[in-house]
Amino acid sequence: MIETKQWRVDPEAADLEQDPQILAAAEGIKNGEVVAFPTETVYGLGANAKSREACLKIFEAKGRPSDNPLIVHVATFEDVREICTDINPIARKLAEAFWPGPMTLVLPSRGEVSDAVTAGLSTVAVRMPDHPVARALIRAAGVPIAAPSANSSGRPSPTRAEHVVNDLNGKIYGIVDGGETGVGVESTVVDCTTTPVTILRPGGISREQLTEVIGLVASDPAMVRSDQTPKAPGMKYRHYAPEAMMYLVPGGKERITELVKNEKENGRRVGVLTTEEHLNSYPRADIVLSCGKRAEPESVAHSLFAVLREFDKRKVDVIYSETFSETGIGKAIMNRLSKAASGRVIE
Ligand code: AMP
Ligand code: MG
């Protein structure tokens, strides 16, 4: 156990790069420590991407399998050129359209970042985050920062500093608390070494948005077929799972009501994951939580992980979840929900 430091930072403050709290956190990164910090997607657990020793601490703190590579966070295009050998015209177009923002590009690695980051692959995943605290921290540290989500492996990703504390307190050097994150789901991972480019993980930037800028976009077959090995190593692992057994129920309100009734007859404590529109539709369930407004899928993405964690706090035996349309950010929402449910669907 180490004593995990906490720094509170107002993301809207001026001159964040000179903020003593940010400087203290950056000093930690420079000294080879791991520090959690907010990004616009979820909280990240950062270390100097050039230091193998520092990056190994990330894997240890999270309990992350070592074959699952990390995303390198940068502040400028200059940083990208330092890390990657070839930024082809399509990658450039995507970067110009969506950076800073919730999109990660997989590009050929120059070998500048540690092989702990790339898990020995010849490619590296890079992202320029759009969060003032993340940007200030990267600049102040003066190095690219490798950062996966700041949760214990397998748990829902953290969208508030308190989630990081719950999972990693005593295991990491420090946490920069910059309030709640915005997007709420992780970045879209796009492999730019294929033609056309391939979406390896759906996320904050939708397929529709990518297509609008570059036209053709492929999807990793593993996103739809379970017999395929995903090209993003992380996609093969169990993820985001609450403690209770969770099921997705495409049948919606009527079907869930019936399932709740059965569970109650068997004396079980039942949770329902719903939206504002249906908050009062499940009077027999023990815990009914809304993850936002169905009509505003961004609000659902924003709250999803916090709601999954809330079910753990309220101790339920089983969770039934409504499902969402897979257009736009809905694709990322359904991907995370499906993983949280370990693929269990009640058709
Ligand atoms: P996380 O940072 O935990 O949100 O996960 C990052 C995701 O990007 C994981 O699914 C990784 O397997 C994936 N990833 C990172 N680097 C690469 C790479 N070089 N090639 C393919 N996928 C990658
Ligand atoms: Mg993660």
XYZ file of C-alpha atoms and ligand atoms in Angstrom:
371
model
C 0.000 0.000 0.000
C 1.206 3.508 -0.778
C -0.486 6.729 0.207
C -2.271 7.922 -2.919
C -2.070 11.707 -3.270
C -5.078 13.698 -4.454
C -5.002 16.997 -6.318
C -8.191 18.958 -6.999
C -8.150 21.033 -10.144
C -10.803 23.277 -11.680
C -10.801 22.373 -15.408
C -11.994 25.889 -16.218
C -9.180 27.706 -14.421
C -6.819 29.819 -16.512
C -3.188 28.821 -17.018
C -3.614 25.216 -15.905
C -0.133 24.315 -17.095
C 1.288 26.461 -14.262
C -1.186 25.214 -11.647
C 0.792 23.888 -8.636
C -1.491 20.823 -8.450
C -0.886 19.960 -12.115
C 2.842 20.590 -11.671
C 2.944 18.196 -8.710
C 1.154 15.505 -10.729
C 3.453 16.126 -13.723
C 6.470 15.805 -11.444
C 5.184 12.365 -10.465
C 4.921 11.327 -14.138
C 8.450 12.640 -14.814
C 9.736 10.593 -11.886
C 8.279 7.371 -13.269
C 5.131 7.248 -11.121
C 1.555 6.557 -12.253
C -1.084 9.247 -11.941
C -4.822 9.130 -12.727
C -6.293 12.141 -14.535
C -9.548 13.156 -16.230
C -9.962 13.115 -19.994
C -13.128 13.980 -21.927
C -13.931 10.238 -22.259
C -13.133 8.568 -18.903
C -10.378 8.898 -16.262
C -6.999 7.615 -17.491
C -4.148 6.044 -15.530
C -1.027 7.694 -16.904
C 2.709 7.048 -16.971
C 5.658 8.213 -19.057
C 5.193 6.260 -22.304
C 8.944 6.154 -22.877
C 9.688 4.398 -19.600
C 9.143 0.655 -19.469
C 9.423 0.601 -15.694
C 6.799 3.331 -15.285
C 4.390 1.677 -17.735
C 4.687 -1.701 -16.027
C 3.304 -0.021 -12.887
C 0.078 0.696 -14.822
C -0.394 -2.998 -15.629
C 0.310 -3.944 -12.047
C -2.046 -1.410 -10.462
C -4.924 -2.331 -12.794
C -4.255 -6.050 -12.932
C -4.203 -5.583 -16.719
C -3.011 -8.480 -18.911
C 0.402 -7.565 -20.360
C -0.662 -8.399 -23.934
C -3.175 -5.529 -23.913
C -1.426 -2.429 -25.313
C -1.959 1.119 -24.002
C -3.081 4.293 -25.762
C -0.458 7.032 -25.838
C -1.850 10.501 -25.090
C -0.197 13.503 -26.723
C -0.765 17.265 -26.784
C 0.481 18.227 -30.264
C 0.884 16.901 -33.829
C 4.617 17.234 -33.303
C 4.348 14.592 -30.551
C 2.527 12.264 -32.975
C 5.320 12.565 -35.535
C 7.831 11.698 -32.850
C 6.054 8.459 -32.017
C 4.803 7.246 -35.418
C 6.727 6.692 -38.640
C 3.976 7.274 -41.126
C 0.866 9.388 -40.795
C -0.842 8.590 -44.103
C -3.232 11.079 -45.753
C -6.351 9.333 -44.397
C -4.993 9.336 -40.838
C -4.093 12.998 -41.271
C -7.653 13.818 -42.384
C -9.114 12.019 -39.379
C -6.697 13.694 -36.981
C -7.488 17.122 -38.400
C -11.227 16.495 -38.150
C -11.462 14.890 -34.707
C -8.391 15.850 -32.647
C -8.340 16.876 -29.960
C -11.176 14.433 -29.254
C -12.406 10.919 -28.438
C -10.701 9.085 -31.327
C -7.548 6.919 -31.174
C -5.480 6.143 -34.268
C -3.398 2.973 -34.603
C -0.286 3.895 -36.614
C 3.147 2.363 -37.326
C 5.384 2.834 -34.284
C 8.779 4.484 -34.495
C 9.906 2.479 -31.472
C 10.085 5.657 -29.348
C 7.582 4.414 -26.784
C 8.276 1.424 -24.574
C 7.392 -2.067 -25.803
C 5.341 -2.395 -22.622
C 3.014 0.217 -24.177
C 2.662 -1.528 -27.542
C 2.717 -5.064 -26.087
C 5.426 -5.783 -28.620
C 3.281 -4.819 -31.657
C 4.810 -2.833 -34.536
C 1.961 -0.308 -34.232
C 1.091 2.225 -31.557
C -2.293 3.670 -30.562
C -2.242 7.484 -30.250
C -4.808 10.023 -29.101
C -4.924 13.759 -28.498
C -7.439 14.243 -25.672
C -9.772 17.224 -25.505
C -9.742 17.953 -21.785
C -7.952 20.997 -20.390
C -6.571 19.037 -17.411
C -5.273 16.167 -19.559
C -3.689 18.589 -22.014
C -2.049 20.646 -19.280
C -0.704 17.522 -17.599
C 0.833 16.168 -20.823
C 2.474 19.536 -21.564
C 3.743 19.977 -18.025
C 5.146 16.435 -17.933
C 6.890 17.050 -21.255
C 6.504 13.404 -22.319
C 3.808 11.386 -24.098
C 1.580 9.750 -21.493
C 0.477 6.115 -21.873
C -2.909 5.756 -20.250
C -5.611 3.094 -20.191
C -8.804 3.700 -18.225
C -8.109 4.169 -14.495
C -10.216 1.239 -13.237
C -9.253 -2.227 -12.022
C -9.256 -4.467 -15.093
C -12.730 -5.848 -15.759
C -14.612 -3.160 -13.778
C -16.686 -0.370 -15.336
C -14.467 2.532 -16.459
C -14.216 5.513 -14.079
C -16.000 8.747 -14.937
C -15.383 10.441 -11.553
C -12.314 10.644 -9.303
C -14.246 8.751 -6.616
C -14.477 5.719 -8.971
C -10.688 5.765 -9.285
C -10.337 5.979 -5.502
C -12.639 2.964 -5.103
C -10.544 0.822 -7.450
C -6.956 2.037 -7.069
C -6.484 3.871 -3.773
C -3.229 2.713 -2.180
C -1.983 1.260 -5.469
C -1.056 4.425 -7.395
C 0.978 7.570 -6.770
C -1.832 10.075 -7.222
C -5.159 11.175 -8.678
C -5.931 14.520 -10.321
C -9.595 15.204 -9.533
C -11.007 17.391 -12.288
C -14.673 16.528 -11.768
C -16.919 14.347 -13.880
C -15.861 13.397 -17.417
C -18.019 14.447 -20.378
C -18.391 11.800 -23.092
C -18.465 8.917 -20.619
C -17.408 6.092 -22.965
C -13.879 5.526 -24.250
C -12.424 6.673 -27.561
C -13.142 5.061 -30.923
C -10.058 3.031 -31.913
C -9.331 3.266 -35.663
C -6.613 1.144 -37.285
C -5.035 3.344 -39.959
C -2.628 0.659 -41.206
C -5.384 -0.971 -43.304
C -7.183 0.239 -46.445
C -9.855 1.230 -45.802
C -9.238 2.049 -42.144
C -10.825 -0.344 -39.629
C -12.805 0.457 -36.484
C -11.395 -1.825 -33.776
C -13.523 -0.455 -30.941
C -16.629 1.769 -31.184
C -16.447 4.896 -29.013
C -16.992 8.618 -28.653
C -16.710 9.361 -32.387
C -19.325 7.452 -34.381
C -18.848 5.466 -37.565
C -21.171 7.979 -39.259
C -18.862 10.843 -38.247
C -15.788 9.006 -39.577
C -17.532 8.166 -42.856
C -18.523 11.758 -43.384
C -14.854 12.753 -43.405
C -13.105 9.859 -45.182
C -15.789 7.785 -46.910
C -15.061 4.067 -46.619
C -14.607 2.612 -43.145
C -14.381 -1.111 -42.284
C -15.202 -2.786 -38.978
C -13.121 -5.422 -37.234
C -15.066 -8.664 -37.876
C -14.623 -9.508 -34.188
C -17.036 -6.667 -33.357
C -19.883 -8.765 -34.809
C -18.566 -12.357 -34.802
C -17.517 -14.013 -31.576
C -15.416 -16.678 -33.370
C -12.934 -14.016 -34.578
C -9.910 -12.802 -32.602
C -10.170 -9.020 -32.201
C -7.338 -6.908 -33.605
C -7.464 -4.674 -30.547
C -6.183 -7.154 -27.954
C -8.235 -5.501 -25.214
C -11.513 -6.363 -26.933
C -11.184 -10.048 -26.099
C -11.301 -9.515 -22.351
C -14.264 -9.432 -19.982
C -14.993 -5.781 -19.277
C -17.143 -3.221 -17.534
C -18.883 -5.915 -15.527
C -20.959 -5.078 -12.465
C -20.927 -7.677 -9.677
C -24.492 -8.856 -10.326
C -25.367 -11.043 -13.294
C -26.616 -8.715 -16.024
C -28.875 -9.397 -19.021
C -29.784 -7.244 -22.023
C -33.485 -7.354 -22.866
C -34.297 -6.139 -26.390
C -37.984 -6.885 -25.679
C -38.128 -3.730 -23.557
C -40.620 -2.759 -20.849
C -43.123 -5.611 -21.099
C -40.483 -8.305 -21.165
C -38.503 -6.795 -18.305
C -41.661 -6.474 -16.207
C -42.293 -10.185 -16.681
C -38.695 -11.075 -15.779
C -38.809 -8.889 -12.668
C -42.009 -10.615 -11.551
C -40.357 -14.046 -11.874
C -37.271 -12.967 -9.956
C -39.349 -11.463 -7.137
C -41.296 -14.720 -6.837
C -37.939 -16.408 -6.265
C -37.027 -13.862 -3.592
C -34.201 -12.210 -5.503
C -33.125 -8.566 -5.400
C -33.622 -7.145 -8.875
C -32.156 -4.101 -10.591
C -33.391 -2.529 -13.816
C -31.257 -0.287 -16.000
C -33.547 2.092 -17.834
C -33.862 5.694 -19.024
C -35.761 8.749 -17.734
C -38.725 7.892 -19.955
C -39.351 4.563 -18.151
C -38.173 5.380 -14.659
C -41.611 4.654 -13.167
C -42.372 1.597 -15.280
C -40.931 -1.069 -12.981
C -42.680 -0.733 -9.606
C -41.801 -4.315 -8.545
C -38.044 -3.999 -9.079
C -35.866 -3.233 -6.044
C -33.534 -0.748 -7.718
C -34.403 1.128 -10.901
C -31.658 3.369 -12.269
C -31.791 5.709 -15.236
C -28.684 6.258 -17.347
C -30.093 9.271 -19.170
C -32.669 10.167 -21.794
C -33.361 7.694 -24.583
C -33.973 10.656 -26.876
C -30.465 11.960 -26.057
C -28.038 9.025 -26.452
C -25.097 11.270 -25.452
C -26.660 11.537 -22.002
C -26.762 7.728 -21.791
C -23.075 7.381 -22.742
C -22.226 10.053 -20.165
C -23.831 8.203 -17.217
C -23.577 4.546 -18.196
C -20.476 3.498 -16.221
C -21.467 5.428 -13.095
C -24.842 3.652 -13.131
C -23.200 0.222 -13.479
C -21.068 1.052 -10.443
C -24.152 2.246 -8.547
C -25.764 -1.199 -8.931
C -22.720 -2.680 -7.160
C -23.210 -0.270 -4.269
C -26.894 -1.115 -3.959
C -26.209 -4.860 -3.979
C -28.616 -6.525 -6.389
C -28.613 -10.199 -7.468
C -29.506 -9.584 -11.075
C -29.762 -6.616 -13.466
C -32.052 -6.398 -16.497
C -31.124 -3.687 -18.972
C -33.071 -2.030 -21.729
C -31.230 -1.848 -25.058
C -30.488 1.014 -27.456
C -30.419 1.695 -31.157
C -26.933 1.099 -32.563
C -26.723 4.277 -34.607
C -24.250 7.045 -33.757
C -22.896 6.790 -30.236
C -25.479 4.027 -29.650
C -22.952 1.608 -31.140
C -20.488 2.315 -28.314
C -23.266 2.213 -25.698
C -24.441 -1.233 -26.868
C -20.832 -2.495 -27.077
C -20.178 -1.542 -23.422
C -23.553 -2.865 -22.235
C -23.068 -6.125 -24.063
C -19.640 -6.594 -22.483
C -20.987 -5.650 -19.052
C -23.562 -8.427 -19.567
C -20.859 -10.821 -20.855
C -22.986 -11.123 -23.995
C -26.103 -12.389 -22.154
C -29.225 -11.378 -24.081
C -32.820 -12.424 -23.414
C -34.324 -12.453 -26.898
P -8.165 1.241 -22.818
O -7.043 2.195 -22.817
O -8.215 0.327 -21.638
O -9.465 1.926 -23.051
O -7.927 0.270 -24.071
C -7.277 0.648 -25.250
C -7.730 -0.242 -26.384
O -6.912 0.008 -27.548
C -7.586 -1.727 -26.058
O -8.664 -2.442 -26.596
C -6.277 -2.065 -26.740
O -6.167 -3.438 -27.006
C -6.343 -1.201 -28.000
N -5.002 -0.942 -28.573
C -3.989 -0.235 -28.024
N -2.909 -0.249 -28.813
C -3.215 -0.962 -29.921
C -2.513 -1.343 -31.116
N -1.248 -0.967 -31.326
N -3.182 -2.107 -32.013
C -4.447 -2.489 -31.800
N -5.159 -2.173 -30.705
C -4.565 -1.419 -29.762
Mg -10.190 0.196 -20.240
